[in-house]
CSV table of C-alpha atoms and ligand atoms in Angstrom, one decimal:
chain,number,residue,atom,x,y,z
A,164,MET,CA,1.6,5.8,-36.3
A,165,PHE,CA,2.9,3.9,-33.4
A,166,LYS,CA,6.3,5.0,-32.0
A,167,ILE,CA,9.2,3.0,-30.7
A,168,ASN,CA,11.3,3.4,-27.7
A,169,GLU,CA,14.0,5.4,-29.4
A,170,ASN,CA,16.5,4.6,-26.6
A,171,PHE,CA,16.9,1.3,-28.3
A,172,LEU,CA,18.5,3.1,-31.3
A,173,ASN,CA,21.3,4.2,-29.0
A,174,LEU,CA,22.3,0.6,-28.5
A,175,GLN,CA,25.3,-0.9,-30.3
A,176,ASP,CA,24.1,-3.1,-33.2
A,177,SER,CA,23.9,-6.4,-31.5
A,178,TYR,CA,24.4,-8.0,-28.1
A,179,LEU,CA,28.1,-9.0,-27.8
A,180,PHE,CA,27.5,-12.8,-27.5
A,181,SER,CA,25.1,-12.7,-30.5
A,182,THR,CA,27.8,-11.0,-32.6
A,183,ILE,CA,30.3,-13.7,-31.7
A,184,ALA,CA,27.8,-16.5,-32.3
A,185,LYS,CA,27.2,-15.1,-35.8
A,186,LYS,CA,30.9,-14.8,-36.6
A,187,VAL,CA,31.5,-18.3,-35.4
A,188,ALA,CA,28.6,-19.7,-37.5
A,189,GLU,CA,29.9,-17.9,-40.6
A,190,PHE,CA,33.4,-19.3,-40.0
A,191,GLN,CA,32.0,-22.9,-39.5
A,192,LYS,CA,30.0,-22.6,-42.7
A,193,ASN,CA,33.1,-21.6,-44.6
A,194,ASN,CA,35.3,-24.2,-42.8
A,195,PRO,CA,33.0,-27.2,-42.3
A,196,ASP,CA,35.9,-29.5,-41.3
A,197,SER,CA,37.3,-27.3,-38.5
A,198,LYS,CA,36.8,-28.5,-35.0
A,199,ILE,CA,36.0,-25.3,-33.3
A,200,ILE,CA,36.5,-25.1,-29.5
A,201,LYS,CA,34.2,-22.6,-27.9
A,202,LEU,CA,35.6,-20.8,-24.8
A,203,GLY,CA,33.6,-17.7,-25.5
A,204,ILE,CA,30.3,-17.4,-23.7
A,205,GLY,CA,30.4,-18.6,-20.2
A,206,ASP,CA,28.2,-21.6,-20.7
A,207,VAL,CA,28.6,-24.8,-18.7
A,208,THR,CA,29.3,-28.2,-20.2
A,209,LYS,CA,29.0,-30.6,-17.3
A,210,PRO,CA,25.6,-32.4,-17.1
A,211,ILE,CA,23.1,-31.6,-14.3
A,212,ILE,CA,24.1,-33.4,-11.1
A,213,PRO,CA,22.2,-36.6,-10.2
A,214,ALA,CA,20.7,-35.0,-7.0
A,215,VAL,CA,19.0,-32.3,-9.0
A,216,ILE,CA,17.8,-34.7,-11.8
A,217,GLU,CA,16.3,-37.0,-9.2
A,218,ALA,CA,14.5,-34.1,-7.5
A,219,MET,CA,13.2,-32.8,-10.8
A,220,HIS,CA,12.0,-36.3,-11.8
A,221,LYS,CA,10.1,-36.6,-8.5
A,222,ALA,CA,8.5,-33.1,-9.1
A,223,VAL,CA,7.4,-34.1,-12.6
A,224,ASP,CA,5.7,-37.2,-11.2
A,225,GLU,CA,4.0,-35.1,-8.5
A,226,MET,CA,2.7,-32.8,-11.1
A,227,GLY,CA,1.0,-35.8,-12.7
A,228,THR,CA,-1.0,-36.6,-9.6
A,229,LYS,CA,-4.2,-35.1,-8.2
A,230,GLU,CA,-2.6,-34.4,-4.8
A,231,GLY,CA,0.8,-33.2,-6.2
A,232,PHE,CA,-0.3,-31.0,-9.0
A,233,ARG,CA,0.5,-27.3,-8.8
A,234,GLY,CA,-0.7,-24.4,-10.8
A,235,TYR,CA,0.7,-20.9,-10.4
A,236,GLY,CA,3.2,-20.8,-7.6
A,237,PRO,CA,4.2,-17.8,-5.5
A,238,GLU,CA,5.8,-15.2,-7.7
A,239,GLN,CA,8.6,-14.8,-5.3
A,240,GLY,CA,9.5,-18.5,-5.2
A,241,TYR,CA,8.3,-21.4,-3.0
A,242,ASP,CA,9.1,-21.2,0.7
A,243,PHE,CA,11.0,-24.5,0.5
A,244,LEU,CA,13.6,-22.9,-1.8
A,245,ARG,CA,13.7,-19.5,-0.2
A,246,ASN,CA,14.2,-21.2,3.2
A,247,ALA,CA,17.0,-23.4,1.7
A,248,ILE,CA,18.8,-20.4,0.2
A,249,ALA,CA,18.5,-18.3,3.5
A,250,GLU,CA,19.7,-21.3,5.5
A,251,ASN,CA,22.6,-22.3,3.3
A,252,ASP,CA,23.9,-19.2,1.6
A,253,TYR,CA,23.1,-16.6,4.2
A,254,LYS,CA,23.1,-18.5,7.5
A,255,ASN,CA,25.3,-16.0,9.4
A,256,LEU,CA,24.4,-12.9,7.4
A,257,GLY,CA,20.8,-12.4,8.7
A,258,ILE,CA,19.0,-12.6,5.4
A,259,ALA,CA,15.4,-13.7,5.8
A,260,PRO,CA,13.5,-15.9,3.3
A,261,ASP,CA,11.2,-13.1,2.4
A,262,GLU,CA,14.2,-11.0,1.3
A,263,ILE,CA,14.9,-13.6,-1.4
A,264,PHE,CA,13.2,-13.4,-4.7
A,265,VAL,CA,13.6,-16.6,-6.9
A,266,SER,CA,13.8,-15.8,-10.6
A,267,ASP,CA,14.6,-17.3,-14.0
A,268,GLY,CA,18.1,-15.8,-14.2
A,269,ALA,CA,20.5,-13.2,-12.9
A,270,LYS,CA,20.7,-11.7,-16.3
A,271,CYS,CA,16.9,-11.1,-16.2
A,272,ASP,CA,17.1,-9.8,-12.7
A,273,CYS,CA,19.9,-7.4,-13.5
A,274,GLY,CA,17.9,-6.2,-16.5
A,275,ASN,CA,14.5,-6.1,-14.8
A,276,ILE,CA,15.6,-4.3,-11.6
A,277,VAL,CA,16.0,-1.0,-13.4
A,278,ASP,CA,12.1,-0.8,-13.6
A,279,ILE,CA,11.9,0.4,-10.1
A,280,PHE,CA,14.5,3.2,-10.3
A,281,ASP,CA,14.1,6.8,-11.4
A,282,LEU,CA,14.9,7.4,-15.1
A,283,ASN,CA,17.3,10.2,-14.1
A,284,SER,CA,19.4,8.0,-11.9
A,285,LYS,CA,23.1,8.4,-12.5
A,286,ILE,CA,24.6,5.0,-13.2
A,287,ALA,CA,28.2,3.8,-12.6
A,288,ILE,CA,29.6,0.7,-14.1
A,289,THR,CA,33.1,-0.8,-14.2
A,290,ASP,CA,34.8,-0.8,-17.6
A,291,PRO,CA,35.0,-3.5,-18.9
A,292,VAL,CA,31.6,-4.7,-17.8
A,293,TYR,CA,29.0,-7.4,-18.3
A,294,PRO,CA,27.0,-5.7,-21.1
A,295,VAL,CA,23.6,-6.3,-19.6
A,296,TYR,CA,24.1,-3.6,-16.9
A,297,LEU,CA,24.9,-1.0,-19.5
A,298,ASP,CA,22.5,-2.0,-22.2
A,299,THR,CA,19.4,-2.2,-20.0
A,300,ASN,CA,20.1,1.3,-18.8
A,301,VAL,CA,20.6,2.5,-22.3
A,302,MET,CA,17.2,0.9,-23.2
A,303,GLY,CA,15.6,2.7,-20.2
A,304,GLY,CA,17.0,6.1,-21.4
A,305,ARG,CA,19.4,6.6,-18.5
A,306,SER,CA,22.4,7.1,-20.9
A,307,GLY,CA,23.1,9.8,-23.4
A,308,LYS,CA,24.3,9.0,-26.9
A,309,PHE,CA,27.1,6.6,-27.7
A,310,ASN,CA,30.4,8.4,-28.5
A,311,GLU,CA,32.1,6.5,-31.3
A,312,GLU,CA,35.5,8.1,-30.4
A,313,THR,CA,35.6,7.2,-26.8
A,314,GLY,CA,33.5,4.0,-27.1
A,315,MET,CA,31.5,5.3,-24.1
A,316,TYR,CA,28.0,6.5,-23.5
A,317,GLU,CA,27.3,10.0,-22.3
A,318,ASN,CA,25.8,10.3,-18.9
A,319,ILE,CA,27.2,7.0,-17.7
A,320,VAL,CA,30.1,7.0,-15.2
A,321,TYR,CA,32.7,4.5,-16.2
A,322,MET,CA,35.1,3.1,-13.5
A,323,PRO,CA,38.0,1.6,-15.5
A,324,VAL,CA,39.7,-1.6,-14.3
A,325,SER,CA,43.0,-2.8,-15.8
A,326,ASN,CA,46.4,-4.1,-14.7
A,327,GLU,CA,47.2,-0.4,-14.0
A,328,ASN,CA,44.9,-0.3,-10.9
A,329,ASN,CA,45.1,-4.0,-10.2
A,330,PHE,CA,41.6,-4.4,-11.4
A,331,VAL,CA,40.3,-2.5,-8.4
A,332,PRO,CA,37.8,0.2,-9.5
A,333,GLU,CA,38.2,3.7,-8.0
A,334,LEU,CA,35.2,5.2,-6.3
A,335,PRO,CA,33.3,7.5,-8.7
A,336,LYS,CA,34.6,11.0,-8.6
A,337,GLU,CA,31.1,12.5,-9.1
A,338,HIS,CA,27.9,11.7,-7.4
A,339,VAL,CA,26.2,8.6,-8.7
A,340,ASP,CA,22.9,6.9,-7.6
A,341,ILE,CA,23.4,3.3,-8.7
A,342,ILE,CA,26.7,1.4,-8.8
A,343,TYR,CA,27.0,-2.0,-10.5
A,344,LEU,CA,29.6,-4.3,-9.1
A,345,CYS,CA,30.3,-7.9,-10.2
A,346,PHE,CA,32.7,-9.9,-8.1
A,347,PRO,CA,34.3,-12.3,-8.8
A,348,ASN,CA,34.3,-10.2,-11.9
A,349,ASN,CA,32.9,-10.9,-15.3
A,350,PRO,CA,34.8,-10.5,-17.5
A,351,THR,CA,38.2,-10.0,-15.8
A,352,GLY,CA,38.0,-12.9,-13.4
A,353,THR,CA,39.5,-10.7,-10.7
A,354,VAL,CA,38.1,-10.1,-7.1
A,355,LEU,CA,37.8,-7.4,-4.5
A,356,ASN,CA,38.8,-8.1,-0.9
A,357,LYS,CA,36.7,-7.1,2.0
A,358,GLU,CA,38.5,-3.8,2.6
A,359,GLU,CA,38.1,-2.8,-1.1
A,360,LEU,CA,34.4,-3.7,-1.2
A,361,LYS,CA,33.8,-1.8,2.1
A,362,LYS,CA,34.9,1.4,0.4
A,363,PHE,CA,32.0,1.0,-2.0
A,364,VAL,CA,29.5,0.2,0.8
A,365,ASP,CA,30.7,3.3,2.7
A,366,TYR,CA,30.4,5.4,-0.5
A,367,ALA,CA,26.9,4.2,-1.0
A,368,LYS,CA,26.0,5.0,2.6
A,369,GLU,CA,27.4,8.5,2.5
A,370,ASN,CA,25.8,9.2,-0.9
A,371,LYS,CA,22.5,7.5,-0.4
A,372,ALA,CA,23.4,5.4,-3.4
A,373,LEU,CA,22.5,1.8,-4.2
A,374,ILE,CA,24.9,-1.0,-5.1
A,375,LEU,CA,23.7,-3.8,-7.4
A,376,PHE,CA,26.1,-6.6,-6.6
A,377,ASP,CA,26.2,-9.5,-9.0
A,378,ALA,CA,27.7,-12.5,-7.1
A,379,ALA,CA,26.9,-15.1,-9.8
A,380,TYR,CA,30.5,-16.5,-9.6
A,381,GLU,CA,30.9,-16.6,-5.8
A,382,ALA,CA,31.2,-20.4,-5.9
A,383,PHE,CA,34.5,-20.1,-7.6
A,384,ILE,CA,36.2,-18.2,-4.8
A,385,THR,CA,39.2,-20.1,-3.5
A,386,GLU,CA,41.1,-17.4,-1.5
A,387,LYS,CA,40.5,-16.1,2.0
A,388,ASN,CA,39.3,-12.6,2.7
A,389,ILE,CA,37.4,-12.5,-0.5
A,390,PRO,CA,33.7,-11.8,0.3
A,391,ARG,CA,31.2,-14.2,-1.2
A,392,SER,CA,28.4,-12.0,-0.4
A,393,ILE,CA,28.3,-8.2,-0.1
A,394,TYR,CA,26.3,-8.7,3.1
A,395,GLU,CA,29.6,-9.8,4.7
A,396,ILE,CA,30.4,-6.1,4.8
A,397,ASP,CA,28.9,-4.1,7.7
A,398,GLY,CA,26.0,-1.8,6.6
A,399,ALA,CA,25.6,-3.5,3.1
A,400,LYS,CA,22.0,-4.5,4.0
A,401,GLU,CA,21.1,-0.8,3.9
A,402,VAL,CA,22.6,-0.1,0.5
A,403,ALA,CA,22.8,-3.3,-1.6
A,404,ILE,CA,20.8,-5.8,-3.7
A,405,GLU,CA,22.7,-9.0,-4.4
A,406,PHE,CA,22.1,-11.3,-7.4
A,407,ARG,CA,23.0,-14.9,-7.5
A,408,SER,CA,22.4,-17.7,-9.9
A,409,PHE,CA,22.3,-21.5,-10.1
A,410,SER,CA,23.6,-21.2,-13.7
A,411,LYS,CA,27.3,-21.4,-13.1
A,412,THR,CA,27.2,-23.0,-9.7
A,413,ALA,CA,24.8,-25.9,-10.5
A,414,GLY,CA,24.9,-25.9,-14.3
A,415,PHE,CA,21.4,-24.3,-14.7
A,416,THR,CA,22.2,-22.2,-17.8
A,417,GLY,CA,19.5,-24.2,-19.6
A,418,VAL,CA,17.3,-25.0,-16.6
A,419,ARG,CA,17.0,-21.3,-15.5
A,420,CYS,CA,16.9,-20.4,-11.8
A,421,ALA,CA,18.5,-17.6,-9.9
A,422,PHE,CA,17.6,-15.2,-7.1
A,423,ALA,CA,17.9,-11.6,-6.0
A,424,VAL,CA,18.3,-10.6,-2.3
A,425,VAL,CA,16.5,-7.4,-1.5
A,426,PRO,CA,16.9,-6.6,2.2
A,427,LYS,CA,14.0,-5.1,4.1
A,428,SER,CA,16.4,-2.5,5.5
A,429,LEU,CA,17.1,-1.1,2.1
A,430,PHE,CA,15.2,2.1,1.3
A,431,GLY,CA,15.1,4.3,-1.8
A,432,TYR,CA,13.8,7.8,-2.0
A,433,THR,CA,11.0,9.7,-3.7
A,434,SER,CA,11.8,13.1,-5.3
A,435,LYS,CA,10.5,14.6,-2.0
A,436,GLY,CA,13.0,12.6,-0.1
A,437,GLU,CA,10.6,10.2,1.5
A,438,GLN,CA,11.8,6.7,2.1
A,439,VAL,CA,10.3,3.7,0.2
A,440,SER,CA,11.0,0.1,0.9
A,441,ILE,CA,12.8,-1.5,-2.0
A,442,ASN,CA,11.7,-4.9,-0.9
A,443,LYS,CA,8.1,-3.9,-1.2
A,444,LEU,CA,8.6,-2.2,-4.5
A,445,TRP,CA,10.4,-5.2,-6.0
A,446,ASN,CA,7.7,-7.5,-4.6
A,447,ARG,CA,5.1,-5.3,-6.3
A,448,ARG,CA,6.9,-5.4,-9.6
A,449,THR,CA,7.5,-9.2,-9.4
A,450,THR,CA,3.9,-10.1,-8.6
A,451,THR,CA,2.8,-8.0,-11.5
A,452,LYS,CA,5.2,-9.0,-14.2
A,453,PHE,CA,6.3,-12.5,-13.3
A,454,ASN,CA,4.5,-15.8,-12.5
A,455,GLY,CA,7.4,-17.5,-10.8
A,456,VAL,CA,9.9,-20.2,-11.7
A,457,SER,CA,8.4,-23.6,-12.4
A,458,TYR,CA,7.8,-25.9,-9.4
A,459,ILE,CA,10.0,-28.6,-11.1
A,460,VAL,CA,12.9,-26.3,-11.5
A,461,GLN,CA,12.6,-24.9,-7.9
A,462,ARG,CA,12.6,-28.5,-6.6
A,463,GLY,CA,15.8,-29.1,-8.6
A,464,ALA,CA,17.4,-25.9,-7.2
A,465,GLU,CA,16.4,-27.0,-3.7
A,466,ALA,CA,18.3,-30.3,-4.2
A,467,VAL,CA,21.5,-28.3,-4.8
A,468,TYR,CA,21.5,-27.7,-1.0
A,469,SER,CA,21.0,-31.4,-0.1
A,470,GLU,CA,24.1,-33.2,1.2
A,471,ALA,CA,24.4,-35.2,-2.0
A,472,GLY,CA,23.8,-32.1,-4.0
A,473,LYS,CA,26.5,-30.1,-2.3
A,474,LYS,CA,29.0,-32.8,-2.8
A,475,GLN,CA,28.2,-33.3,-6.5
A,476,ILE,CA,28.2,-29.5,-7.1
A,477,ARG,CA,31.6,-29.2,-5.4
A,478,GLU,CA,33.0,-31.8,-7.8
A,479,ASN,CA,31.7,-29.9,-10.8
A,480,ILE,CA,33.1,-26.6,-9.5
A,481,GLU,CA,36.4,-28.3,-8.9
A,482,TYR,CA,36.4,-29.6,-12.5
A,483,TYR,CA,36.0,-26.1,-13.9
A,484,ARG,CA,38.6,-24.7,-11.4
A,485,GLU,CA,41.0,-27.3,-12.8
A,486,ASN,CA,40.2,-26.1,-16.3
A,487,ALA,CA,40.9,-22.5,-15.2
A,488,LYS,CA,44.3,-23.6,-13.9
A,489,ILE,CA,45.1,-25.5,-17.1
A,490,ILE,CA,44.2,-22.5,-19.2
A,491,LYS,CA,45.9,-19.9,-17.0
A,492,GLU,CA,49.1,-21.9,-16.6
A,493,GLY,CA,49.2,-23.0,-20.2
A,494,LEU,CA,48.8,-19.4,-21.4
A,495,GLU,CA,51.6,-18.2,-19.0
A,496,GLU,CA,53.9,-20.9,-20.4
A,497,ALA,CA,53.1,-19.6,-23.9
A,498,GLY,CA,54.3,-16.2,-22.8
A,499,PHE,CA,50.9,-14.5,-22.3
A,500,THR,CA,50.2,-12.2,-19.4
A,501,VAL,CA,47.2,-13.5,-17.6
A,502,TYR,CA,44.7,-12.3,-14.9
A,503,GLY,CA,41.8,-14.0,-13.2
A,504,GLY,CA,41.3,-17.7,-13.2
A,505,VAL,CA,42.0,-18.2,-9.5
A,506,ASN,CA,38.7,-17.2,-7.9
A,507,SER,CA,36.8,-17.3,-11.1
A,508,PRO,CA,36.1,-19.4,-14.2
A,509,TYR,CA,37.2,-16.5,-16.4
A,510,ILE,CA,40.8,-16.0,-17.6
A,511,TRP,CA,41.6,-12.5,-18.8
A,512,LEU,CA,44.7,-12.2,-21.0
A,513,LYS,CA,46.6,-9.5,-22.6
A,514,VAL,CA,46.5,-9.9,-26.4
A,515,PRO,CA,49.9,-9.9,-28.3
A,516,LYS,CA,51.3,-6.5,-29.0
A,517,GLY,CA,50.0,-4.8,-32.1
A,518,LEU,CA,46.7,-6.6,-32.2
A,519,THR,CA,43.3,-5.3,-31.1
A,520,SER,CA,41.0,-7.6,-29.1
A,521,TRP,CA,38.8,-8.3,-32.2
A,522,GLU,CA,41.9,-8.9,-34.4
A,523,PHE,CA,43.1,-11.4,-31.8
A,524,PHE,CA,39.6,-13.0,-31.9
A,525,ASP,CA,39.8,-13.4,-35.6
A,526,SER,CA,43.4,-14.7,-35.5
A,527,LEU,CA,42.6,-17.2,-32.7
A,528,LEU,CA,39.5,-18.4,-34.6
A,529,ASN,CA,41.4,-18.7,-37.9
A,530,LYS,CA,44.7,-20.2,-36.7
A,531,ALA,CA,43.7,-22.2,-33.7
A,532,ASN,CA,39.9,-22.6,-34.3
A,533,VAL,CA,39.4,-21.4,-30.7
A,534,VAL,CA,36.6,-19.0,-29.8
A,535,GLY,CA,37.0,-16.5,-27.0
A,536,THR,CA,35.5,-13.1,-26.2
A,537,PRO,CA,37.3,-9.8,-27.2
A,538,GLY,CA,37.9,-7.6,-24.2
A,539,SER,CA,36.8,-4.5,-26.1
A,540,GLY,CA,33.3,-6.1,-26.4
A,541,PHE,CA,32.9,-5.4,-22.7
A,542,GLY,CA,33.9,-1.8,-22.9
A,543,PRO,CA,36.7,0.5,-24.1
A,544,ALA,CA,39.1,-0.3,-21.2
A,545,GLY,CA,38.8,-4.0,-22.2
A,546,GLU,CA,40.7,-3.2,-25.5
A,547,GLY,CA,43.9,-5.1,-25.6
A,548,TYR,CA,42.5,-7.9,-23.5
A,549,PHE,CA,40.7,-11.2,-24.2
A,550,ARG,CA,38.5,-13.5,-22.2
A,551,LEU,CA,38.5,-17.3,-22.1
A,552,THR,CA,36.2,-19.4,-20.0
A,553,ALA,CA,36.9,-22.5,-18.0
A,554,PHE,CA,33.4,-23.9,-18.5
A,555,GLY,CA,34.5,-26.1,-21.5
A,556,THR,CA,35.4,-29.7,-21.1
A,557,LYS,CA,38.8,-30.6,-19.7
A,558,GLU,CA,39.8,-32.2,-23.0
A,559,ASN,CA,38.9,-29.0,-24.9
A,560,SER,CA,40.7,-26.8,-22.4
A,561,ILE,CA,43.9,-28.9,-22.9
A,562,GLU,CA,43.5,-29.0,-26.6
A,563,ALA,CA,42.8,-25.3,-26.9
A,564,ILE,CA,46.0,-24.5,-25.0
A,565,LYS,CA,47.9,-26.9,-27.1
A,566,ARG,CA,46.7,-25.1,-30.3
A,567,ILE,CA,47.3,-21.6,-28.9
A,568,LYS,CA,50.9,-22.6,-28.0
A,569,ASN,CA,51.4,-23.8,-31.5
A,570,CYS,CA,50.0,-20.7,-33.1
A,571,PHE,CA,51.3,-17.8,-30.9
B,16,LIG,C1,29.2,-14.6,-20.1
B,16,LIG,O1,29.7,-15.3,-20.9
B,16,LIG,O2,29.6,-13.4,-19.8
B,16,LIG,C2,27.9,-15.1,-19.4
B,16,LIG,O3,27.8,-16.4,-19.7
B,16,LIG,C3,26.8,-14.4,-19.9
B,16,LIG,C4,25.6,-14.6,-19.0
B,16,LIG,O4,25.7,-15.2,-17.9
B,16,LIG,O5,24.6,-14.2,-19.4
């Protein structure tokens, strides 16, 4: 009799976005004529920019020649891409190319990184939170059971964020080993300024804790004093791993390329208190379990940093920012209280009084044929909130707001 990893039985039935997709498919089946507008999962709609397409075409052609053919590449990513990332994204922050690990997605990185940490690590997450941070720790056995009443897992430290604390999480009141932070935040679309983020870096230093900083949405920051990288904060290189992605920045959700920054000055500890290089450990894990992102995709990612690439990417980001503005201002005109949407593609709104997040989801789908994401799907403190994304087309963003105004 083979046995399963029973930690999986502690998970909620299905991954949030799969549940939504199922509900939407069911609705579409029953209402084949409805023109559903999907502003639920944060998936981009603008085509890949010409600079990237050109670079990938060239790479495809190279692969068809004797001289240009490549087999397995370096598991950590080709030097040309690691150099381009270090040079462009971390120029004044002192991150070296060999501290950058190219991967097939920030979701995968966030999920995989837990491999290298002790099973008894105490985990802190914000609430609401991107479900991957929580679920992967539940799978690994770092949580206790799910408590139906509170909507929380035992043994996980929740740091609630809501309008009551301006969406700034308080430092954990008890000792934790690993803190997940995502800013600009998914799902709330809110940000931390440098002083607020510094408190977490200081906490991590004092407590020998680690911060897993998801910066997948940094390209959407518009305001000053909002850190784009955690390494803008003094001392962060000793306590933080940063995740970034080409998905939302360069429309790579279907192409797949991202990277993790694991500084060489970051050390974890054995149970005897000996220091171990996290960069070395992650390298060991990566070389064993991963064969790298394809050459073609990495050439495409490199082109994001070309002059033409940068310009074209800026135009796309601007397009999504404009959508965020349309959605945010339209909802405000309709009388909703709205957060996010300024430094982020996510708009986080308060659902009308008397409705739960899921009830609002159903109501929005039925009345307006618009799909969003219920706040409670991201954690109990998300109850009463709802997320819309700015990654749709401009026409759909305008149309969705028009329909919402008519229905609510
Ligand atoms: C989201 O909608 O929260 C994201 O698109 C999910 C992801 O990036 O995996």
